[in-house]
mmCIF file of C-alpha atoms in Angstrom:
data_model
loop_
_atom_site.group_PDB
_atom_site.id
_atom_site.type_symbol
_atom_site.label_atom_id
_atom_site.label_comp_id
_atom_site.label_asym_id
_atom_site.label_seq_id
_atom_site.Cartn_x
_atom_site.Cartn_y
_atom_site.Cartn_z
ATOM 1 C CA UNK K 1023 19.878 -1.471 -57.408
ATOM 2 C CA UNK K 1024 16.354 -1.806 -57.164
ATOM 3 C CA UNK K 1025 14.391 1.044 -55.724
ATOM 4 C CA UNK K 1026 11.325 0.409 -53.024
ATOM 5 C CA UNK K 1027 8.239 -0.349 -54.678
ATOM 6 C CA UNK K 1028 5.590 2.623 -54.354
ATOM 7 C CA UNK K 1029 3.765 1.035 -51.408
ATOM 8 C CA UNK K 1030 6.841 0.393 -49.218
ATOM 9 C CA UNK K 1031 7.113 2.524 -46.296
ATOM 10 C CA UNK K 1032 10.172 3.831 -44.195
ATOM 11 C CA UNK K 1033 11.244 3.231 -40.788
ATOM 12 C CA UNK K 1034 10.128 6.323 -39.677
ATOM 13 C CA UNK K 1035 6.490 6.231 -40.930
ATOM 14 C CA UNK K 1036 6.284 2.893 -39.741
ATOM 15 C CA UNK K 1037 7.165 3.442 -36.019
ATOM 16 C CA UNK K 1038 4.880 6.859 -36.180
ATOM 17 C CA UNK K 1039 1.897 4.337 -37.398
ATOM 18 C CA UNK K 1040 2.799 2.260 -34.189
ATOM 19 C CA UNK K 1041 2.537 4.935 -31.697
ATOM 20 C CA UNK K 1042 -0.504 6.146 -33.373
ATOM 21 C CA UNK K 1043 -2.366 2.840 -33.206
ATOM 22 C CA UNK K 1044 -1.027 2.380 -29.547
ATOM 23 C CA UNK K 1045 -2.202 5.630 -28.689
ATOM 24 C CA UNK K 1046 -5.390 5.167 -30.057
ATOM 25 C CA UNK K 1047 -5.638 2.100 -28.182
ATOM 26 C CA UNK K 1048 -4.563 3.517 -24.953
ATOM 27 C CA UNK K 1049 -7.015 6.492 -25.430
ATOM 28 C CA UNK K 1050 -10.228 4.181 -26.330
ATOM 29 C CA UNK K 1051 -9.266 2.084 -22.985
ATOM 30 C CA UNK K 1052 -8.677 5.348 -20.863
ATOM 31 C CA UNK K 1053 -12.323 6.325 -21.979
ATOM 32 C CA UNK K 1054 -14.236 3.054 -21.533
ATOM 33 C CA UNK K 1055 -12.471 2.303 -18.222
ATOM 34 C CA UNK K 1056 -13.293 5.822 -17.115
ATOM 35 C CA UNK K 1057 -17.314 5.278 -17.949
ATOM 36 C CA UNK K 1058 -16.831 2.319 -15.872
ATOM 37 C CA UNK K 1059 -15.112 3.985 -12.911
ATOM 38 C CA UNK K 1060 -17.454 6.670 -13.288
ATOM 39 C CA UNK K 1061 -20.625 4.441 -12.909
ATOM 40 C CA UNK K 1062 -19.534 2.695 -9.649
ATOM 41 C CA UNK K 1063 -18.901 6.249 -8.302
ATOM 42 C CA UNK K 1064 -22.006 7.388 -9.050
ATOM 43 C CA UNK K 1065 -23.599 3.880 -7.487
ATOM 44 C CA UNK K 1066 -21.921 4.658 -4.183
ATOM 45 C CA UNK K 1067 -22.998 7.878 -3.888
ATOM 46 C CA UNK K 1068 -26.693 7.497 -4.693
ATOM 47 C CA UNK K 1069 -27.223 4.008 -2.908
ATOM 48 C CA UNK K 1070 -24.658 4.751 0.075
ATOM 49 C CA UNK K 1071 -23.792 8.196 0.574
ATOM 50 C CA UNK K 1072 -27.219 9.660 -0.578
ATOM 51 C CA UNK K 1073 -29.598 7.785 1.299
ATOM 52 C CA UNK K 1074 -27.396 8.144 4.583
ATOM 53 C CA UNK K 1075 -27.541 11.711 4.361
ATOM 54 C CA UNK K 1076 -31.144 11.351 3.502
ATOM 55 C CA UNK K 1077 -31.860 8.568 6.799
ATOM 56 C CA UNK K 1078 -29.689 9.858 9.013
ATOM 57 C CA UNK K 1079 -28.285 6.844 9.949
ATOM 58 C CA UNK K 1080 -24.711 7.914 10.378
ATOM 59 C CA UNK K 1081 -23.742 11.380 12.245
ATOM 60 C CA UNK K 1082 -21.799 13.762 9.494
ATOM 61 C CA UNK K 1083 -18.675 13.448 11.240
ATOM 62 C CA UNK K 1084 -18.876 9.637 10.738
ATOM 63 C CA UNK K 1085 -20.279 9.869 7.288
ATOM 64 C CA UNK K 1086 -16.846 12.044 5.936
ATOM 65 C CA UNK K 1087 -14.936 9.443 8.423
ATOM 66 C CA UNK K 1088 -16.402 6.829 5.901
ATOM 67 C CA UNK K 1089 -16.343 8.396 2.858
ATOM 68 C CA UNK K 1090 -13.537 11.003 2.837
ATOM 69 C CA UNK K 1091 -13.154 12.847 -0.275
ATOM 70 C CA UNK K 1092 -15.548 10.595 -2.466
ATOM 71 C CA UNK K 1093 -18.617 12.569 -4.061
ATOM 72 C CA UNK K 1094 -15.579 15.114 -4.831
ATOM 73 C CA UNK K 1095 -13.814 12.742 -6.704
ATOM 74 C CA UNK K 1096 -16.828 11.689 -8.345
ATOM 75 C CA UNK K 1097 -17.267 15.339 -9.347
ATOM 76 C CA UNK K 1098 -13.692 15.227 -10.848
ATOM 77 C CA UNK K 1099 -14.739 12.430 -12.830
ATOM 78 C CA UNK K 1100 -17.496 13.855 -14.026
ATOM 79 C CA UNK K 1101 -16.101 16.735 -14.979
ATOM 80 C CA UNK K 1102 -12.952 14.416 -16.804
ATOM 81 C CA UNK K 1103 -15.265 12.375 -19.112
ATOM 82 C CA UNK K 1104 -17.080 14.907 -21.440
ATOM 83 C CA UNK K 1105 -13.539 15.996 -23.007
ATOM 84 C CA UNK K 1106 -12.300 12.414 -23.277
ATOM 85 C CA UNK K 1107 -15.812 11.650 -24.955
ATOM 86 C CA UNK K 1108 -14.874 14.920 -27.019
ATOM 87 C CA UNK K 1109 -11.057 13.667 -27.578
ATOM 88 C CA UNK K 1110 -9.565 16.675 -26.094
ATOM 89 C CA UNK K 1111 -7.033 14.197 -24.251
ATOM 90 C CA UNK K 1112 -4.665 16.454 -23.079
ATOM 91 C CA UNK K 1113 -7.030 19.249 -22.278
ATOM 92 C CA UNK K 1114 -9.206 17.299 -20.140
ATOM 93 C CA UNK K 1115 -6.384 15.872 -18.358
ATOM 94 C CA UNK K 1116 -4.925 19.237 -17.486
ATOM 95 C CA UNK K 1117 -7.940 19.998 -15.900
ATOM 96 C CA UNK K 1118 -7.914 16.756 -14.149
ATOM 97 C CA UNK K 1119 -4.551 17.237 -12.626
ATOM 98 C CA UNK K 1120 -6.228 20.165 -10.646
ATOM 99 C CA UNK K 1121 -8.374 17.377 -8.542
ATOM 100 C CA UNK K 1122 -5.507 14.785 -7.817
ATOM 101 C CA UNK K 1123 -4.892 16.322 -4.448
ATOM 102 C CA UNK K 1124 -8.271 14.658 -3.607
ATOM 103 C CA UNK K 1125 -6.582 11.350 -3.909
ATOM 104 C CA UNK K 1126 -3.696 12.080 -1.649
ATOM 105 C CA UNK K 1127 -6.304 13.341 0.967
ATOM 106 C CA UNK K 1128 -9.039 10.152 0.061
ATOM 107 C CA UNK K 1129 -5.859 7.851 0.499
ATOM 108 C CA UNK K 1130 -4.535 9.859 4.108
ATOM 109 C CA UNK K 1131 -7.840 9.161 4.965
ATOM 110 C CA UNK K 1132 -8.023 5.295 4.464
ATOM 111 C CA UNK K 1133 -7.241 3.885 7.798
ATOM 112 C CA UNK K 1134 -9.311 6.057 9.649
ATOM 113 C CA UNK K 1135 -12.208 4.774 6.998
ATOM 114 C CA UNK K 1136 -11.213 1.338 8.104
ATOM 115 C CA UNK K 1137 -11.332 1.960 11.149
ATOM 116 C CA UNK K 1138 -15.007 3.964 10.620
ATOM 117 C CA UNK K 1139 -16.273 0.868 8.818
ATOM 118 C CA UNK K 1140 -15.809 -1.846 11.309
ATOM 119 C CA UNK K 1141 -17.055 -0.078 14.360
ATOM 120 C CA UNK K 1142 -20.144 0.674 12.641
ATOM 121 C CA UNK K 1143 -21.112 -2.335 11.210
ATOM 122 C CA UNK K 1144 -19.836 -3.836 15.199
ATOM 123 C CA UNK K 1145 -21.859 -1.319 17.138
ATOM 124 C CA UNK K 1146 -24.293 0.648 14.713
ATOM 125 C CA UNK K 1147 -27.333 -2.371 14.146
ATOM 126 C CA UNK K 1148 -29.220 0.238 11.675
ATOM 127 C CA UNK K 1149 -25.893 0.810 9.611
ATOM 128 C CA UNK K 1150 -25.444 -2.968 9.205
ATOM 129 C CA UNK K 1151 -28.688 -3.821 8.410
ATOM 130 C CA UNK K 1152 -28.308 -1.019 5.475
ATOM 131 C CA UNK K 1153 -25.057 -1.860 4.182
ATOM 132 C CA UNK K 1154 -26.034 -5.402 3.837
ATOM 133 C CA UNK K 1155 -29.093 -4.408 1.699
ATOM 134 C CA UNK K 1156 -27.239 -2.405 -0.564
ATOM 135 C CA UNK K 1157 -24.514 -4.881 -1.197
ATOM 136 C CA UNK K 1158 -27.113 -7.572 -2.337
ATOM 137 C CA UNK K 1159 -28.323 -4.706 -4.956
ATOM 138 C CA UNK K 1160 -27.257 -6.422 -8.813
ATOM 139 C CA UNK K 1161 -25.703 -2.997 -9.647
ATOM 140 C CA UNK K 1162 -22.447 -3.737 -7.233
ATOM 141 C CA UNK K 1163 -21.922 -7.369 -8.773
ATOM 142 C CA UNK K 1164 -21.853 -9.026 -5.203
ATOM 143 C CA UNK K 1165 -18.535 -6.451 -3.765
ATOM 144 C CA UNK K 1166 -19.159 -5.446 -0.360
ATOM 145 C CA UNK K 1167 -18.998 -1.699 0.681
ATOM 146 C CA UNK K 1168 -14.624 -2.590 2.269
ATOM 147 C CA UNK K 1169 -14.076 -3.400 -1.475
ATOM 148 C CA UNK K 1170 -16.306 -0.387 -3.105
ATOM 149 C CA UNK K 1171 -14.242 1.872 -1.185
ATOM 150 C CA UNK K 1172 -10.859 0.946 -2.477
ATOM 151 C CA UNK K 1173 -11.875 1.905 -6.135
ATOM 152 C CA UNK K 1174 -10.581 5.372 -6.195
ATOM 153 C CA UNK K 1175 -6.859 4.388 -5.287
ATOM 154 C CA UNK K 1176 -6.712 1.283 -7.920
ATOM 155 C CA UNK K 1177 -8.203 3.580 -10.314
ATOM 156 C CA UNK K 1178 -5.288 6.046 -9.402
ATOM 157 C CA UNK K 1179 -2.807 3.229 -10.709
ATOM 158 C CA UNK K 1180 -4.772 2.953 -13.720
ATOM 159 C CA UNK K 1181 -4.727 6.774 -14.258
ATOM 160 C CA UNK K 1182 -0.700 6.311 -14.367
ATOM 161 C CA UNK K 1183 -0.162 3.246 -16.610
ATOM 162 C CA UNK K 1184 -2.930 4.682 -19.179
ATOM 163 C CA UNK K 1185 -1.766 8.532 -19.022
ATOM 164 C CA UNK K 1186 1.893 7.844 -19.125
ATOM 165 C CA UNK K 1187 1.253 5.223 -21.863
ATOM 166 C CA UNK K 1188 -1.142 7.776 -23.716
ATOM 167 C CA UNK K 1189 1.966 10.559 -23.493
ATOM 168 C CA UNK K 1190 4.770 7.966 -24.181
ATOM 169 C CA UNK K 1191 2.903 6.988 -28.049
ATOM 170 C CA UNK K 1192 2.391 10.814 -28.201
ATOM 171 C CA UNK K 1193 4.325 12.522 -31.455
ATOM 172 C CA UNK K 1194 6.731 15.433 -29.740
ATOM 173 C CA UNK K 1195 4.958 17.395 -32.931
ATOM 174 C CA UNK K 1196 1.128 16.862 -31.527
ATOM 175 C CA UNK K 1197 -0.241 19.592 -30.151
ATOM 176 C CA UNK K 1198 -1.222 17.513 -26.803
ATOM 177 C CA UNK K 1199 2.181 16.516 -26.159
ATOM 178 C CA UNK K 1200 3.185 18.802 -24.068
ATOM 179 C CA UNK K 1201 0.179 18.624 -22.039
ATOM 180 C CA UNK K 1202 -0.014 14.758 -21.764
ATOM 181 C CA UNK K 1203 3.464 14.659 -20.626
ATOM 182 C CA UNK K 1204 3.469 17.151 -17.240
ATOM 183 C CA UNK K 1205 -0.278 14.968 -16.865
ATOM 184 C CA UNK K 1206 1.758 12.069 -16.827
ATOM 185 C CA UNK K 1207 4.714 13.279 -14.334
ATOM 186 C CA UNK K 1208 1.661 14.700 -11.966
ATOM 187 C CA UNK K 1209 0.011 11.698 -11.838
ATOM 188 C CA UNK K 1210 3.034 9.567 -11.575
ATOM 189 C CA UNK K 1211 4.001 11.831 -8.551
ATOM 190 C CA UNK K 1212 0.474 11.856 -6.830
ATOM 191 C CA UNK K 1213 0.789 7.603 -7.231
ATOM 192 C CA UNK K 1214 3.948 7.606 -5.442
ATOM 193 C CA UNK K 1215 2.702 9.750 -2.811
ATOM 194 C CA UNK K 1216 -0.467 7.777 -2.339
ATOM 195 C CA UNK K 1217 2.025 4.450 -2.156
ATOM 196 C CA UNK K 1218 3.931 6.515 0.350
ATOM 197 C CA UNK K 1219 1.309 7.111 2.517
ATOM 198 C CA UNK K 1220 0.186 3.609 2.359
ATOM 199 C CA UNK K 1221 3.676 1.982 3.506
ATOM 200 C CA UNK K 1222 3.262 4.291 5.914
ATOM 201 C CA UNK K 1223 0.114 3.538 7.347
ATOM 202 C CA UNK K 1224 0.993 -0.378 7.298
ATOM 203 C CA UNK K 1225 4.118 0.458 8.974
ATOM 204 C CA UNK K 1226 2.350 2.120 12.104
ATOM 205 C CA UNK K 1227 -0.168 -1.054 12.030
ATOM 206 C CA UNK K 1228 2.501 -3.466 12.577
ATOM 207 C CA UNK K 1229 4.092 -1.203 15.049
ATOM 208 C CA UNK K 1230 0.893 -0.777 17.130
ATOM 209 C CA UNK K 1231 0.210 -4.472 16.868
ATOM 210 C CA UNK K 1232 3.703 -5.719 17.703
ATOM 211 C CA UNK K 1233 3.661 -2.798 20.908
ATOM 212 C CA UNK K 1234 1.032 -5.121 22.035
ATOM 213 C CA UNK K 1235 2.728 -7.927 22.326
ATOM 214 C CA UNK K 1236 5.835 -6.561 24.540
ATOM 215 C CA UNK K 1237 4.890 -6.062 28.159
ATOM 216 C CA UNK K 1238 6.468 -4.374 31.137
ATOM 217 C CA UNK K 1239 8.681 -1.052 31.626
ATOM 218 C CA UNK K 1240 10.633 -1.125 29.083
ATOM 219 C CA UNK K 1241 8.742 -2.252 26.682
ATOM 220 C CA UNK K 1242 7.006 1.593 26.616
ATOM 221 C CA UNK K 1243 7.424 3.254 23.402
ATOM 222 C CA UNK K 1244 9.792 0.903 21.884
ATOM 223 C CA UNK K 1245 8.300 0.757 18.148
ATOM 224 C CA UNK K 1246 7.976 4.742 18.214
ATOM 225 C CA UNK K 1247 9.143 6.408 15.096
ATOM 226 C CA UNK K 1248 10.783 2.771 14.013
ATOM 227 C CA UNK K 1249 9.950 0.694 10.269
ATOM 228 C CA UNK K 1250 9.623 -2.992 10.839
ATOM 229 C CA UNK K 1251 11.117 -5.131 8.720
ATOM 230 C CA UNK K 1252 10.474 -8.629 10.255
ATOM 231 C CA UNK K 1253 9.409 -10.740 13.445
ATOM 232 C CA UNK K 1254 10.015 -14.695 14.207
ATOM 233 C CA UNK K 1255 11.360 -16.911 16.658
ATOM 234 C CA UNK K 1256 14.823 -17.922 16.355
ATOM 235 C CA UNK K 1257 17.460 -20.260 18.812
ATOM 236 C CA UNK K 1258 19.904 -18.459 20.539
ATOM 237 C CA UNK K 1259 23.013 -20.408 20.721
ATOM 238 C CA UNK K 1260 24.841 -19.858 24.321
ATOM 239 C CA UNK K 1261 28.764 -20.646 24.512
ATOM 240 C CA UNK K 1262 28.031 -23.356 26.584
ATOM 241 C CA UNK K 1263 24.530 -25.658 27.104
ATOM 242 C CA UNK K 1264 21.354 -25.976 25.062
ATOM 243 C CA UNK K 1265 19.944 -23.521 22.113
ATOM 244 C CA UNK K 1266 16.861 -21.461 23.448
ATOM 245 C CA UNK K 1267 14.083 -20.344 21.506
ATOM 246 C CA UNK K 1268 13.708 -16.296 21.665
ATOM 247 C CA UNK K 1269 11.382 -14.092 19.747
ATOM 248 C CA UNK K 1270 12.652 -11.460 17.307
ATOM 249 C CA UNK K 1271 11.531 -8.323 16.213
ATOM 250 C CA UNK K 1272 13.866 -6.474 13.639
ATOM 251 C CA UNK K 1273 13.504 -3.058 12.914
ATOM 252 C CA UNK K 1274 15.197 -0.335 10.211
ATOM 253 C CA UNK K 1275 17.842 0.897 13.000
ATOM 254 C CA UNK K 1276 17.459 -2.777 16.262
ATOM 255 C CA UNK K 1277 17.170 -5.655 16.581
ATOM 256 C CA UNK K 1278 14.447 -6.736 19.329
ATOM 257 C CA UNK K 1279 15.108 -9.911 21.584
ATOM 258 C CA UNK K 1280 11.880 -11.101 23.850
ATOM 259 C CA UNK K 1281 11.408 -13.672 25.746
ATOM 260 C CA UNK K 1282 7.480 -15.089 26.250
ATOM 261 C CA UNK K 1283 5.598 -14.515 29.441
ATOM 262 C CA UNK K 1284 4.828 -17.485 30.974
ATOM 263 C CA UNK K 1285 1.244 -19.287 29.699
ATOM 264 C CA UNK K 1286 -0.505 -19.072 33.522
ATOM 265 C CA UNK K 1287 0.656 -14.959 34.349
ATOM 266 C CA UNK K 1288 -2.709 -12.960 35.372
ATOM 267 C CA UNK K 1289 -2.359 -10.066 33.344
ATOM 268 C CA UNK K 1290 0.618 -10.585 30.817
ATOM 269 C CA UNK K 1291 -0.151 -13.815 29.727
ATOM 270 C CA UNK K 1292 0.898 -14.479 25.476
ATOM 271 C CA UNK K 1293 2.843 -11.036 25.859
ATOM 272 C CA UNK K 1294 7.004 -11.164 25.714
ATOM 273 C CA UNK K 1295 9.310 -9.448 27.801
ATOM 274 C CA UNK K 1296 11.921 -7.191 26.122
ATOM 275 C CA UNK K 1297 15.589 -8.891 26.871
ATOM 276 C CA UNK K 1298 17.881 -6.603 24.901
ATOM 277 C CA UNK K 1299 18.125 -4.248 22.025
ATOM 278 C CA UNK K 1300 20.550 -4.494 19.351
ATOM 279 C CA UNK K 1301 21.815 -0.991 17.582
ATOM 280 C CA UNK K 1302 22.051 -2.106 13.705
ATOM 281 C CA UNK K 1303 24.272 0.917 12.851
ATOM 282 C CA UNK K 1304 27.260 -1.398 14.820
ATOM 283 C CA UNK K 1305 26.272 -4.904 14.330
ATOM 284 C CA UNK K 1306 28.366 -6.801 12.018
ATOM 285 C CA UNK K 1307 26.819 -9.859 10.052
ATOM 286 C CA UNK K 1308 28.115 -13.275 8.950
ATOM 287 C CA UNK K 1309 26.461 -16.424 8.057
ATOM 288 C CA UNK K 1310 28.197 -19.068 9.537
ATOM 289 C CA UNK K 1311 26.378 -22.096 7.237
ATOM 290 C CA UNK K 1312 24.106 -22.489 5.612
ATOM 291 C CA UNK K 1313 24.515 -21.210 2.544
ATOM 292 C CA UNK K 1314 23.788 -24.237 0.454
ATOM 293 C CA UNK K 1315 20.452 -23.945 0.472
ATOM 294 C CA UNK K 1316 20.020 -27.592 1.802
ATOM 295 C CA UNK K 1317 17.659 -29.027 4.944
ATOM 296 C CA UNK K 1318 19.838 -28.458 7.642
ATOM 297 C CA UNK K 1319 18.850 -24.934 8.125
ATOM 298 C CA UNK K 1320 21.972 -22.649 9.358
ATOM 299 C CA UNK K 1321 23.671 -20.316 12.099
ATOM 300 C CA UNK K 1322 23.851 -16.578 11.853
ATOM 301 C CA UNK K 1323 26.631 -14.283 13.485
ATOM 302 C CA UNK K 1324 26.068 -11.227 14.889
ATOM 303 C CA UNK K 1325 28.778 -9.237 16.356
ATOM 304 C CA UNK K 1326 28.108 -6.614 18.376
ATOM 305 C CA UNK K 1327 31.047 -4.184 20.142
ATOM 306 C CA UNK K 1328 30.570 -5.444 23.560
ATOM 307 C CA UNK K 1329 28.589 -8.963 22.839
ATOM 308 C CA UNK K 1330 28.430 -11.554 19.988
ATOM 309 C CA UNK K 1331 24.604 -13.161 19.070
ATOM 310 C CA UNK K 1332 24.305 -16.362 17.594
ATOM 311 C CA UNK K 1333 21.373 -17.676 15.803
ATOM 312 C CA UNK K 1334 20.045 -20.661 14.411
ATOM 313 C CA UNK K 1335 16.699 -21.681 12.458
ATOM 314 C CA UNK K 1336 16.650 -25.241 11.341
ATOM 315 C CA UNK K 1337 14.239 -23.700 8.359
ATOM 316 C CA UNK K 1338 16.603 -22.968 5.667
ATOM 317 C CA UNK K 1339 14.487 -20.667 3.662
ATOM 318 C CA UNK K 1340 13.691 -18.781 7.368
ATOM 319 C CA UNK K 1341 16.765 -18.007 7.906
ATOM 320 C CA UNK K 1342 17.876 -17.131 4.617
ATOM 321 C CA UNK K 1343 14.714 -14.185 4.660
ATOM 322 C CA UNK K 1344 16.445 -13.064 8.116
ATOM 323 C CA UNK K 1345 20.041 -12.560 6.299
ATOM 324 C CA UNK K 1346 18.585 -10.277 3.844
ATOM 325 C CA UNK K 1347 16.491 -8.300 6.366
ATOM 326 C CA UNK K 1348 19.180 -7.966 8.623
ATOM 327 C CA UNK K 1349 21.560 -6.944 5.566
ATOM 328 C CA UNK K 1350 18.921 -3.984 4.812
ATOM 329 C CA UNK K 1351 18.684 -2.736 8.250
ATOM 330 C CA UNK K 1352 22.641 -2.641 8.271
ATOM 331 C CA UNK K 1353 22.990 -0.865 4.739
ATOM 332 C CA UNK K 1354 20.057 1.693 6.072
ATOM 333 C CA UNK K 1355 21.839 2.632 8.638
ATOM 334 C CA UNK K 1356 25.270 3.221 6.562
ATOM 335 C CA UNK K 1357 23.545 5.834 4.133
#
């Protein structure tokens, strides 16, 4: 039996030579993207945030409105890149983990940002005439000041597929390891947070915008404290005479039926009317046809302990999205 030839190497000094060139890899694209990230922090707070303090052009109050938690996090950064520079990985990202509550807060503090943005650039004629002249500087490669401001939260998701990468092609032996890996589970945990916060903050958009459309009495306070899943118009089909064409509003725990104001009402006009709300927790589901997937589109049962709903869509793929929503909002409501 021939023995390996003096060059040959084993398993285990080959897979330990592939985590070492990934993690090298990892760490030289964790450093360059950080430079990067760096800069355009730095840009934002000498072109926007510096020379607003400086002019005066927006109150304080509507400055931190604006900019939350940003020269902060630039300070973070800045305080991050000397030991990756210095490739004292999991040092420097021990330290780091200190400033991630910034980016829960920065995130928290996104809508109201928003929110900041576009009544100042609507009402504030000084603000917009700034913000357009520092947009058309070369240094922010044409992105406007919406887009600048969502850099700290996609850098966040880099943070977490870089770090967990760099501690995943770290030997248990180094003496980082330890160090990379609770960097990695913080990190992980302040992205899911962040993500958390952003459902969140979706979710109440789509429940202010869809309290807007339901008028009258009962309408009042509806969407409070709900998740919505999914809105459309659907046919109701009636034991006896024609299908009629009702708007839907499906939430984690009802189902919302409205019916349209008419077109020529004074004050209610392109609002709907709330005609009943379905409890999910007792609503039993069937799809009647439609499950071939073909043109025809299909009819949806939905018993109910004192009433029975039937809907149609003549859009196949429509209705098929409404099965599966309506299938979550049941299971939600049996766990």
């Amino acid at each position: 039996m021939e023995s390996p030839g003096p060059g040959a190497r084993c398993p285990v000094q080959e897979q330990r030579a592939r985590w070492e060139r990934k993690r090298a890899c990892t760490a030289r694209e964790l450093l360059e993207t950080e430079r990067r990230y760096q800069e355009q922090l730095g840009l934002v707070a000498t072109y926007f945030l510096g020379i607003l303090k400086a002019k005066g052009t927006l109150r304080p109050l509507e400055r931190q409105a604006l900019f939350g938690s940003w020269e902060l996090i630039y300070g973070a950064s800045q305080e991050l890149l000397p030991y990756l520079e210095g490739g004292y990985w999991g040092q420097g990202l021990e330290c780091f983990c200190h400033h991630l509550e910034l980016y829960t807060q920065f995130a928290a503090n996104t809508e109201r940002s928003q929110t900041t943005l576009k009544e100042q650039l609507k009402k504030n004629k000084c603000f917009r005439r700034f913000v357009r002249l520092q947009e058309g500087r070369p240094e922010f490669g044409g992105l406007q000041l919406q887009d600048l401001l969502s850099l700290p939260l996609q850098r966040l998701q880099q943070y977490e597929n870089l770090i967990v990468a760099l501690a995943e092609n770290t030997g248990p032996n180094s003496p980082d390891h330890k160090q990379l890996t609770r960097a990695a589970r913080l990190v992980s945990e302040t992205a899911q947070r962040v993500h958390s916060i952003g459902q969140k903050q979706k979710n109440d958009q789509h429940l202010r915008r869809v309290q807007a459309l339901l008028s009258g009495r009962q309408a009042k306070g509806l969407t409070s404290g709900r998740w919505f899943l999914r809105q459309g118009w659907l046919l109701v089909v009636p034991p006896r005479g024609e299908p009629r064409p009702r708007m839907f509003f499906l939430f984690s725990d009802v189902l919302l039926m409205a019916k349209p104001r008419p077109p020529l009402h004074l004050l209610q006009s392109g609002t709907f009317s709330c005609r009943a709300l379905y409890p999910m927790a007792q609503c039993q589901l069937q799809r009647v046809f439609g499950h071939s997937g073909g043109p025809c589109g299909g009819l949806l049962s939905l018993s109910f302990p004192y009433e029975k709903l039937l809907l149609m869509s003549t859009d196949q793929e429509e209705l098929s999205h409404w099965y599966h929503s309506l299938t979550l909002a049941i299971n939600s409501q049996k766990n």
